[in-house]
Short mmCIF file of C-alpha atoms in Angstrom, two decimals:
data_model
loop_
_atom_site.label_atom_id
_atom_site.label_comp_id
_atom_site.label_asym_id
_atom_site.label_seq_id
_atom_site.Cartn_x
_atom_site.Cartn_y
_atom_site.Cartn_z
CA UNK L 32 0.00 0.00 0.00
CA UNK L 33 1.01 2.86 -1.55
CA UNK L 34 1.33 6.33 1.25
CA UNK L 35 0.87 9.77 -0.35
CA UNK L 36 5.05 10.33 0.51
CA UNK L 37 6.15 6.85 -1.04
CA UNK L 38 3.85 7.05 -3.98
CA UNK L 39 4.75 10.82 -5.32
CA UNK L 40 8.74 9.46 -4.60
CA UNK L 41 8.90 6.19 -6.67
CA UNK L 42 6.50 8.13 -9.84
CA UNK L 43 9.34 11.31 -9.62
CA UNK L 44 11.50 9.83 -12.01
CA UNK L 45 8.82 9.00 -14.70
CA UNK L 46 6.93 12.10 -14.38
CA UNK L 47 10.67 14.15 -14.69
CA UNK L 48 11.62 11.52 -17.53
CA UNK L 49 7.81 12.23 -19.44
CA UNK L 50 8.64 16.06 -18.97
CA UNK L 51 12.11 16.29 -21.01
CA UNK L 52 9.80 14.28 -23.96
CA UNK L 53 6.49 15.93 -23.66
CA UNK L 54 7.48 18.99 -22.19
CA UNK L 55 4.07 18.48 -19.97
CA UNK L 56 4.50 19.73 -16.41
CA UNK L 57 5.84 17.00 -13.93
CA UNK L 58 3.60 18.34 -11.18
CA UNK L 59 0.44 17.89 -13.50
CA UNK L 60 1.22 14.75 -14.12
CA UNK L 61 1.75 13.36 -11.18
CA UNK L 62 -1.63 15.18 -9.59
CA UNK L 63 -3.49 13.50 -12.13
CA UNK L 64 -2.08 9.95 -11.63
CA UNK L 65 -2.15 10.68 -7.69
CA UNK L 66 -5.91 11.18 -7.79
CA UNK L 67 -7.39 8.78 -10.63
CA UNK L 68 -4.96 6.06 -9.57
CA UNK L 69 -5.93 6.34 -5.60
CA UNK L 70 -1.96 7.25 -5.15
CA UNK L 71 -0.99 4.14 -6.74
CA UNK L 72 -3.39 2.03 -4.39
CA UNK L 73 -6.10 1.19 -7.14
CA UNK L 74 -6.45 -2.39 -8.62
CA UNK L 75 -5.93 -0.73 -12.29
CA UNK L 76 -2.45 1.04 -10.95
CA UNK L 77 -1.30 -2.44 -9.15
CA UNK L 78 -2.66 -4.94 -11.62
CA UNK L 79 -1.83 -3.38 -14.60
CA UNK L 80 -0.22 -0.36 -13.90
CA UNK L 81 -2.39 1.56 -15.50
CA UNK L 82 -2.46 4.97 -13.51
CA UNK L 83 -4.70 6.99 -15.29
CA UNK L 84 -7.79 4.48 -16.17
CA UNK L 85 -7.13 4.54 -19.81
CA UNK L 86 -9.11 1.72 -21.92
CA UNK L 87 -8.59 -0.06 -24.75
CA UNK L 88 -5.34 -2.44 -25.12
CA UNK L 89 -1.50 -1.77 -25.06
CA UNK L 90 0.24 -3.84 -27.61
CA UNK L 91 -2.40 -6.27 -27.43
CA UNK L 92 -2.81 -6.33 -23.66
CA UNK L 93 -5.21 -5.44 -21.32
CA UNK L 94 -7.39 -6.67 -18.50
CA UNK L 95 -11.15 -6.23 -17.52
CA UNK L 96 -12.63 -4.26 -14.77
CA UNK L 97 -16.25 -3.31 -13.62
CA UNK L 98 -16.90 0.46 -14.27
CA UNK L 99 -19.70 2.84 -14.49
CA UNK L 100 -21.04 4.01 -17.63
CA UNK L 101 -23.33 6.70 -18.23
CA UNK L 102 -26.19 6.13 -20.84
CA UNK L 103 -28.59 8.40 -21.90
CA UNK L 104 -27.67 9.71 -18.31
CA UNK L 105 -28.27 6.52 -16.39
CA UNK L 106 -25.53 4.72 -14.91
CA UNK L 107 -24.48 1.46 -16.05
CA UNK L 108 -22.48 -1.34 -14.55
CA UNK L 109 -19.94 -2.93 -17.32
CA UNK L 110 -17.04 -4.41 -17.89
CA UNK L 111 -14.48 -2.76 -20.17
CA UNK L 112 -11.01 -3.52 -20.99
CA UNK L 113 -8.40 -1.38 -20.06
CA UNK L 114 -4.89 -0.39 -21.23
CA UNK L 115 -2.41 -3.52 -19.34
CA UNK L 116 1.31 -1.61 -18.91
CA UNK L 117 4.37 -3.47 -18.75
CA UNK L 118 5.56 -0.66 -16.32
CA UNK L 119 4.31 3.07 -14.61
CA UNK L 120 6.82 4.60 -17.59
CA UNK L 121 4.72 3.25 -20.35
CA UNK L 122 1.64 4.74 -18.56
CA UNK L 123 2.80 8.01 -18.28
CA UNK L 124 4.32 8.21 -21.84
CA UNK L 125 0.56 6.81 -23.37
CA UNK L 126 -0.86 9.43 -21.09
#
């Protein structure tokens, strides 16, 4: 389990690494993968490490999860597969 200290140390590198290529804030990055990835703590993030909920597949892999859809404004249960990373860099660079 992931603490808001040891998550935000171990995803400094990648977020620094992501800025040189991207030239997209390290700070906003790692906000955004602190809060949709419950600081690392999430299923997606541990299972996949996937911090930022993104579907679809990743060279061919990915994994299924319950989520909530919205249809004509009523929420649905499904299951949808999401993006499967081979590490938090590949995340953050697909992000």
């Amino acid at each position: 389990m992931y603490t808001d200290k040891s998550f935000l140390e171990k995803l400094k590198p990648y977020v620094l690494a992501d800025m040189k290529a991207s030239g997209i804030l390290a700070s906003l990055t790692a906000a955004q993968a602190f809060i949709e990835s419950n600081k690392g703590n999430s299923g997606l993030a541990l299972n996949c490490y996937n911090l930022f909920g993104i579907k679809g597949t990743y060279n061919g892999q990915s994994q299924k999860f319950l989520t909530t859809e919205y249809i004509n404004g009523v929420a649905v249960k499904v299951k949808a597969d999401f993006r499967k990373y081979p590490s938090w860099a590949e995340s953050i660079a697909d992000h």
